[in-house]
Amino acid sequence: MAPAFVLHHHRKPRPHFDLRLEERGVLRSWAVPRGLPDSPDDNRLAIAVPDHDLDHLTYEDADKSIADIGTWEEHDRTDRRMLFTLHGRTGRRRYALIRTGEGWLLHLTKEQSPDDRG
């Protein structure tokens, strides 16, 4: 079975999103203050945060809701970049997480599958 992902929308302390990818029994997590990019021209800051337990896949409370959930697949990985596709509720989107010194950028790739929806 494909590994899961969840995109949480946090409303406190400041509105932001958390991207969580299931890997090796945990959810690797990045805070994405402005949400996932919707254009290849719009990179987004992604801040690595501590791994979360798998029970966070479906966790919601008064300040945190699930913006998207589904599975993900990795296409390529180096020390500086991970290329992957999220298979969420609204379709598939291919992204790259790119290491920039001590931080990360989340990039929507120009190459998207023809049946991917925006």
PDB file of N, CA and C in Angstrom, residues 14-53:
ATOM      1  N   ARG A  14      -0.640  31.297  14.322  1.00  0.00           N
ATOM      2  CA  ARG A  14      -0.897  32.069  13.103  1.00  0.00           C
ATOM      3  C   ARG A  14      -1.317  31.062  12.038  1.00  0.00           C
ATOM      4  N   PRO A  15      -2.208  31.443  11.142  1.00  0.00           N
ATOM      5  CA  PRO A  15      -2.619  30.494  10.106  1.00  0.00           C
ATOM      6  C   PRO A  15      -1.428  29.990   9.286  1.00  0.00           C
ATOM      7  N   HIS A  16      -1.349  28.683   9.121  1.00  0.00           N
ATOM      8  CA  HIS A  16      -0.321  28.049   8.306  1.00  0.00           C
ATOM      9  C   HIS A  16      -0.764  26.624   7.987  1.00  0.00           C
ATOM     10  N   PHE A  17       0.017  25.953   7.175  1.00  0.00           N
ATOM     11  CA  PHE A  17      -0.256  24.570   6.795  1.00  0.00           C
ATOM     12  C   PHE A  17       0.915  23.689   7.216  1.00  0.00           C
ATOM     13  N   ASP A  18       0.632  22.424   7.485  1.00  0.00           N
ATOM     14  CA  ASP A  18       1.670  21.431   7.748  1.00  0.00           C
ATOM     15  C   ASP A  18       1.510  20.306   6.741  1.00  0.00           C
ATOM     16  N   LEU A  19       2.577  20.045   5.996  1.00  0.00           N
ATOM     17  CA  LEU A  19       2.619  18.925   5.077  1.00  0.00           C
ATOM     18  C   LEU A  19       3.286  17.765   5.798  1.00  0.00           C
ATOM     19  N   ARG A  20       2.604  16.620   5.855  1.00  0.00           N
ATOM     20  CA  ARG A  20       3.129  15.447   6.554  1.00  0.00           C
ATOM     21  C   ARG A  20       3.138  14.250   5.596  1.00  0.00           C
ATOM     22  N   LEU A  21       4.324  13.643   5.443  1.00  0.00           N
ATOM     23  CA  LEU A  21       4.505  12.501   4.546  1.00  0.00           C
ATOM     24  C   LEU A  21       4.882  11.269   5.357  1.00  0.00           C
ATOM     25  N   GLU A  22       4.125  10.190   5.198  1.00  0.00           N
ATOM     26  CA  GLU A  22       4.424   8.946   5.909  1.00  0.00           C
ATOM     27  C   GLU A  22       5.716   8.344   5.360  1.00  0.00           C
ATOM     28  N   GLU A  23       6.625   8.047   6.287  1.00  0.00           N
ATOM     29  CA  GLU A  23       7.889   7.438   5.897  1.00  0.00           C
ATOM     30  C   GLU A  23       8.506   6.762   7.113  1.00  0.00           C
ATOM     31  N   ARG A  24       8.849   5.493   6.964  1.00  0.00           N
ATOM     32  CA  ARG A  24       9.501   4.713   8.016  1.00  0.00           C
ATOM     33  C   ARG A  24       8.752   4.764   9.347  1.00  0.00           C
ATOM     34  N   GLY A  25       7.434   4.661   9.299  1.00  0.00           N
ATOM     35  CA  GLY A  25       6.629   4.557  10.508  1.00  0.00           C
ATOM     36  C   GLY A  25       6.303   5.852  11.217  1.00  0.00           C
ATOM     37  N   VAL A  26       6.665   6.992  10.615  1.00  0.00           N
ATOM     38  CA  VAL A  26       6.333   8.298  11.184  1.00  0.00           C
ATOM     39  C   VAL A  26       5.845   9.214  10.068  1.00  0.00           C
ATOM     40  N   LEU A  27       5.392  10.402  10.445  1.00  0.00           N
ATOM     41  CA  LEU A  27       5.020  11.423   9.475  1.00  0.00           C
ATOM     42  C   LEU A  27       6.115  12.483   9.478  1.00  0.00           C
ATOM     43  N   ARG A  28       6.929  12.509   8.429  1.00  0.00           N
ATOM     44  CA  ARG A  28       7.904  13.590   8.272  1.00  0.00           C
ATOM     45  C   ARG A  28       7.112  14.848   7.992  1.00  0.00           C
ATOM     46  N   SER A  29       7.488  15.957   8.622  1.00  0.00           N
ATOM     47  CA  SER A  29       6.615  17.129   8.595  1.00  0.00           C
ATOM     48  C   SER A  29       7.363  18.409   8.268  1.00  0.00           C
ATOM     49  N   TRP A  30       6.667  19.284   7.514  1.00  0.00           N
ATOM     50  CA  TRP A  30       7.158  20.604   7.179  1.00  0.00           C
ATOM     51  C   TRP A  30       6.024  21.602   7.392  1.00  0.00           C
ATOM     52  N   ALA A  31       6.318  22.697   8.063  1.00  0.00           N
ATOM     53  CA  ALA A  31       5.369  23.805   8.160  1.00  0.00           C
ATOM     54  C   ALA A  31       5.518  24.626   6.880  1.00  0.00           C
ATOM     55  N   VAL A  32       4.375  24.911   6.254  1.00  0.00           N
ATOM     56  CA  VAL A  32       4.374  25.682   5.009  1.00  0.00           C
ATOM     57  C   VAL A  32       3.475  26.892   5.262  1.00  0.00           C
ATOM     58  N   PRO A  33       4.086  28.036   5.652  1.00  0.00           N
ATOM     59  CA  PRO A  33       3.280  29.183   6.096  1.00  0.00           C
ATOM     60  C   PRO A  33       2.216  29.633   5.110  1.00  0.00           C
ATOM     61  N   ARG A  34       2.493  29.582   3.810  1.00  0.00           N
ATOM     62  CA  ARG A  34       1.536  30.095   2.827  1.00  0.00           C
ATOM     63  C   ARG A  34       0.825  28.991   2.060  1.00  0.00           C
ATOM     64  N   GLY A  35       0.961  27.751   2.469  1.00  0.00           N
ATOM     65  CA  GLY A  35       0.275  26.653   1.795  1.00  0.00           C
ATOM     66  C   GLY A  35       1.034  26.163   0.586  1.00  0.00           C
ATOM     67  N   LEU A  36       0.508  25.134  -0.056  1.00  0.00           N
ATOM     68  CA  LEU A  36       1.169  24.537  -1.214  1.00  0.00           C
ATOM     69  C   LEU A  36       1.134  25.496  -2.394  1.00  0.00           C
ATOM     70  N   PRO A  37       2.210  25.556  -3.175  1.00  0.00           N
ATOM     71  CA  PRO A  37       2.207  26.442  -4.340  1.00  0.00           C
ATOM     72  C   PRO A  37       1.211  25.955  -5.384  1.00  0.00           C
ATOM     73  N   ASP A  38       0.594  26.898  -6.091  1.00  0.00           N
ATOM     74  CA  ASP A  38      -0.349  26.529  -7.142  1.00  0.00           C
ATOM     75  C   ASP A  38       0.170  26.884  -8.531  1.00  0.00           C
ATOM     76  N   SER A  39       1.439  27.332  -8.593  1.00  0.00           N
ATOM     77  CA  SER A  39       2.073  27.660  -9.861  1.00  0.00           C
ATOM     78  C   SER A  39       3.558  27.325  -9.758  1.00  0.00           C
ATOM     79  N   PRO A  40       4.175  26.847 -10.838  1.00  0.00           N
ATOM     80  CA  PRO A  40       5.618  26.582 -10.811  1.00  0.00           C
ATOM     81  C   PRO A  40       6.449  27.849 -10.575  1.00  0.00           C
ATOM     82  N   ASP A  41       5.838  29.008 -10.762  1.00  0.00           N
ATOM     83  CA  ASP A  41       6.548  30.275 -10.554  1.00  0.00           C
ATOM     84  C   ASP A  41       6.489  30.753  -9.108  1.00  0.00           C
ATOM     85  N   ASP A  42       5.804  30.020  -8.251  1.00  0.00           N
ATOM     86  CA  ASP A  42       5.553  30.470  -6.873  1.00  0.00           C
ATOM     87  C   ASP A  42       6.080  29.442  -5.873  1.00  0.00           C
ATOM     88  N   ASN A  43       7.377  29.500  -5.555  1.00  0.00           N
ATOM     89  CA  ASN A  43       7.949  28.607  -4.550  1.00  0.00           C
ATOM     90  C   ASN A  43       7.484  29.028  -3.166  1.00  0.00           C
ATOM     91  N   ARG A  44       7.365  28.060  -2.266  1.00  0.00           N
ATOM     92  CA  ARG A  44       6.919  28.343  -0.902  1.00  0.00           C
ATOM     93  C   ARG A  44       7.957  27.859   0.104  1.00  0.00           C
ATOM     94  N   LEU A  45       8.165  28.660   1.124  1.00  0.00           N
ATOM     95  CA  LEU A  45       9.022  28.275   2.229  1.00  0.00           C
ATOM     96  C   LEU A  45       8.434  27.045   2.910  1.00  0.00           C
ATOM     97  N   ALA A  46       9.272  26.068   3.219  1.00  0.00           N
ATOM     98  CA  ALA A  46       8.857  24.866   3.952  1.00  0.00           C
ATOM     99  C   ALA A  46       9.860  24.666   5.083  1.00  0.00           C
ATOM    100  N   ILE A  47       9.384  24.678   6.310  1.00  0.00           N
ATOM    101  CA  ILE A  47      10.247  24.595   7.487  1.00  0.00           C
ATOM    102  C   ILE A  47      10.111  23.211   8.092  1.00  0.00           C
ATOM    103  N   ALA A  48      11.210  22.459   8.091  1.00  0.00           N
ATOM    104  CA  ALA A  48      11.173  21.111   8.684  1.00  0.00           C
ATOM    105  C   ALA A  48      10.838  21.228  10.161  1.00  0.00           C
ATOM    106  N   VAL A  49       9.890  20.425  10.604  1.00  0.00           N
ATOM    107  CA  VAL A  49       9.494  20.380  12.011  1.00  0.00           C
ATOM    108  C   VAL A  49       9.616  18.926  12.468  1.00  0.00           C
ATOM    109  N   PRO A  50       9.558  18.665  13.770  1.00  0.00           N
ATOM    110  CA  PRO A  50       9.720  17.283  14.250  1.00  0.00           C
ATOM    111  C   PRO A  50       8.703  16.325  13.618  1.00  0.00           C
ATOM    112  N   ASP A  51       9.145  15.072  13.454  1.00  0.00           N
ATOM    113  CA  ASP A  51       8.256  14.022  12.963  1.00  0.00           C
ATOM    114  C   ASP A  51       7.061  13.883  13.891  1.00  0.00           C
ATOM    115  N   HIS A  52       5.943  13.438  13.330  1.00  0.00           N
ATOM    116  CA  HIS A  52       4.728  13.198  14.104  1.00  0.00           C
ATOM    117  C   HIS A  52       4.352  11.720  14.014  1.00  0.00           C
ATOM    118  N   ASP A  53       3.610  11.242  15.006  1.00  0.00           N
ATOM    119  CA  ASP A  53       3.112   9.873  14.997  1.00  0.00           C
ATOM    120  C   ASP A  53       2.068   9.713  13.897  1.00  0.00           C
TER     121      ASP A  53
END
